[in-house]
Amino acid sequence: MEAGKKRIWIRGQYVEVTDEVYMAYTQGDRKMRYFENDLKTERFVLGKEGQVVRVIPSREDSLDRLMDENAQQFPHEESVENTVLHKLEVDKLHTALAMLTPEEQALIQALFFEEKTERQYAEELGVYRNAIHVRKTKILKKLKKLLE
């Protein structure tokens, strides 16, 4: 082999090439190995005693692996239509709540927004729990009519 000539393995045989061709070939070969292997494998950082200190995950994930692990790469987002419909329903509910008396609003506020139990709210008012339950039922029926 002449000086300045390199050999590369192509189609089952060695072919002599110049240094420039050899460099271009090895760079292309390294790039192929990077895309085919390095991106797809995770690596381990080992400590002084040979134990795994850190795992560097692969930079490329397959859909199969994500599905196997129930991983969600992208969070589920609501459609614009659903967001608008939800906003309209919330506005309609707030309008209906504004039509209630102050006592009715206070009961709804305590039970549904402050998450108090009927028993806790009854003790605050000094009435029986059953009275609060009956009031709540009447108010919810009233709200249902207002929302229809």
Coordinates of C-alpha atoms in Angstrom, one line a residue:
M1 CA 0.0 0.0 0.0
E2 CA 1.4 3.4 -1.0
A3 CA 2.0 6.2 1.5
G4 CA -1.0 8.5 1.9
K5 CA -3.4 5.7 0.8
K6 CA -6.0 4.2 3.1
R7 CA -8.2 1.2 2.7
I8 CA -11.9 0.9 3.4
W9 CA -14.2 -2.1 3.3
I10 CA -16.8 -1.8 0.6
R11 CA -19.0 -4.6 -0.7
G12 CA -16.9 -7.4 0.7
Q13 CA -13.5 -6.2 -0.3
Y14 CA -10.9 -3.5 0.6
V15 CA -10.5 -0.6 -1.7
E16 CA -7.6 1.8 -1.5
V17 CA -8.6 5.5 -1.2
T18 CA -6.9 8.8 -0.6
D19 CA -6.8 10.5 2.8
E20 CA -9.6 12.9 1.9
V21 CA -11.9 10.1 0.8
Y22 CA -11.0 8.0 3.9
M23 CA -11.8 11.0 6.2
A24 CA -15.1 11.7 4.5
Y25 CA -16.0 8.0 4.6
T26 CA -15.2 7.6 8.3
Q27 CA -17.1 10.8 9.2
G28 CA -20.1 9.6 7.3
D29 CA -19.8 6.1 8.9
R30 CA -19.5 7.7 12.4
K31 CA -22.6 9.8 11.7
M32 CA -24.6 6.7 10.6
R33 CA -23.6 4.9 13.8
Y34 CA -24.6 7.9 15.8
F35 CA -28.1 8.0 14.2
E36 CA -28.6 4.2 14.2
N37 CA -27.2 3.4 17.6
D38 CA -26.0 6.2 19.9
L39 CA -29.3 8.2 19.8
K40 CA -31.3 5.0 20.6
T41 CA -29.4 3.6 23.6
E42 CA -29.2 4.8 27.1
R43 CA -25.8 5.2 28.8
F44 CA -24.7 4.8 32.3
V45 CA -22.3 7.0 34.3
L46 CA -20.3 4.8 36.7
G47 CA -18.9 5.8 40.0
K48 CA -15.3 5.1 41.3
E49 CA -16.3 1.7 42.5
G50 CA -18.1 0.7 39.4
Q51 CA -21.7 1.3 40.6
V52 CA -24.2 3.1 38.4
V53 CA -24.4 6.7 39.5
R54 CA -26.6 8.1 36.8
V55 CA -28.5 6.9 33.8
I56 CA -28.5 9.1 30.7
P57 CA -31.7 8.2 28.8
S58 CA -31.7 7.8 25.0
R59 CA -32.4 10.8 23.0
E60 CA -34.9 9.1 20.8
D61 CA -38.0 7.2 21.9
S62 CA -40.0 4.8 20.0
L63 CA -43.8 4.9 19.9
D64 CA -43.9 1.3 21.0
R65 CA -41.8 1.9 24.1
L66 CA -43.9 5.0 25.0
M67 CA -47.1 3.0 24.6
D68 CA -45.7 0.0 26.6
E69 CA -44.9 2.3 29.5
N70 CA -48.1 4.2 29.2
A71 CA -46.0 7.3 28.8
Q72 CA -47.6 10.4 27.4
Q73 CA -45.1 12.6 25.7
F74 CA -47.7 15.3 25.0
P75 CA -50.4 16.1 27.4
H76 CA -54.0 15.8 26.3
E77 CA -55.3 19.2 25.4
E78 CA -59.0 20.1 25.1
S79 CA -60.2 21.3 21.7
V80 CA -61.1 25.0 21.3
E81 CA -64.8 24.1 20.8
N82 CA -64.9 22.2 24.2
T83 CA -63.1 25.1 25.9
V84 CA -65.6 27.6 24.5
L85 CA -68.6 25.4 25.5
H86 CA -67.3 25.0 29.0
K87 CA -66.8 28.8 29.3
L88 CA -70.4 29.4 28.2
E89 CA -71.7 26.8 30.7
V90 CA -69.7 28.4 33.5
D91 CA -71.0 31.9 32.6
K92 CA -74.6 30.6 32.5
L93 CA -74.1 29.0 35.9
H94 CA -72.8 32.2 37.4
T95 CA -75.7 34.1 36.0
A96 CA -78.1 31.6 37.6
L97 CA -76.3 31.7 40.9
A98 CA -76.6 35.5 40.9
M99 CA -80.4 35.1 40.7
L100 CA -80.5 33.3 44.0
T101 CA -81.3 35.0 47.3
P102 CA -78.3 35.9 49.6
E103 CA -79.2 33.0 51.9
E104 CA -79.4 30.5 49.0
Q105 CA -76.0 31.8 47.7
A106 CA -74.5 31.4 51.1
L107 CA -75.6 27.8 51.3
I108 CA -74.3 27.0 47.8
Q109 CA -71.0 28.8 48.7
A110 CA -70.5 26.8 51.9
L111 CA -71.5 23.4 50.5
F112 CA -69.9 23.5 47.1
F113 CA -67.1 26.0 47.1
E114 CA -65.9 25.8 50.7
E115 CA -66.6 22.0 50.7
K116 CA -68.4 22.0 54.1
T117 CA -70.6 19.2 54.9
E118 CA -74.3 19.7 55.5
R119 CA -73.7 18.9 59.2
Q120 CA -71.0 21.5 59.5
Y121 CA -73.1 24.2 57.9
A122 CA -76.1 23.2 60.0
E123 CA -74.0 23.6 63.2
E124 CA -72.9 27.1 62.0
L125 CA -76.5 28.2 61.6
G126 CA -77.8 26.4 64.6
V127 CA -80.3 24.3 62.7
Y128 CA -80.8 20.6 62.0
R129 CA -78.8 18.9 59.2
N130 CA -82.0 17.7 57.6
A131 CA -83.2 21.4 57.2
I132 CA -80.0 22.2 55.3
H133 CA -80.5 19.1 53.1
V134 CA -84.0 20.1 52.3
R135 CA -82.9 23.7 51.5
K136 CA -80.1 22.4 49.3
T137 CA -82.5 20.2 47.4
K138 CA -84.9 23.1 46.7
I139 CA -82.0 25.4 45.6
L140 CA -80.6 22.8 43.2
K141 CA -84.1 22.3 41.7
K142 CA -84.4 26.1 41.3
L143 CA -80.9 26.2 39.7
K144 CA -81.8 23.5 37.3
K145 CA -84.9 25.4 36.1
L146 CA -82.8 28.6 35.7
L147 CA -80.3 26.7 33.6
E148 CA -82.8 25.1 31.3

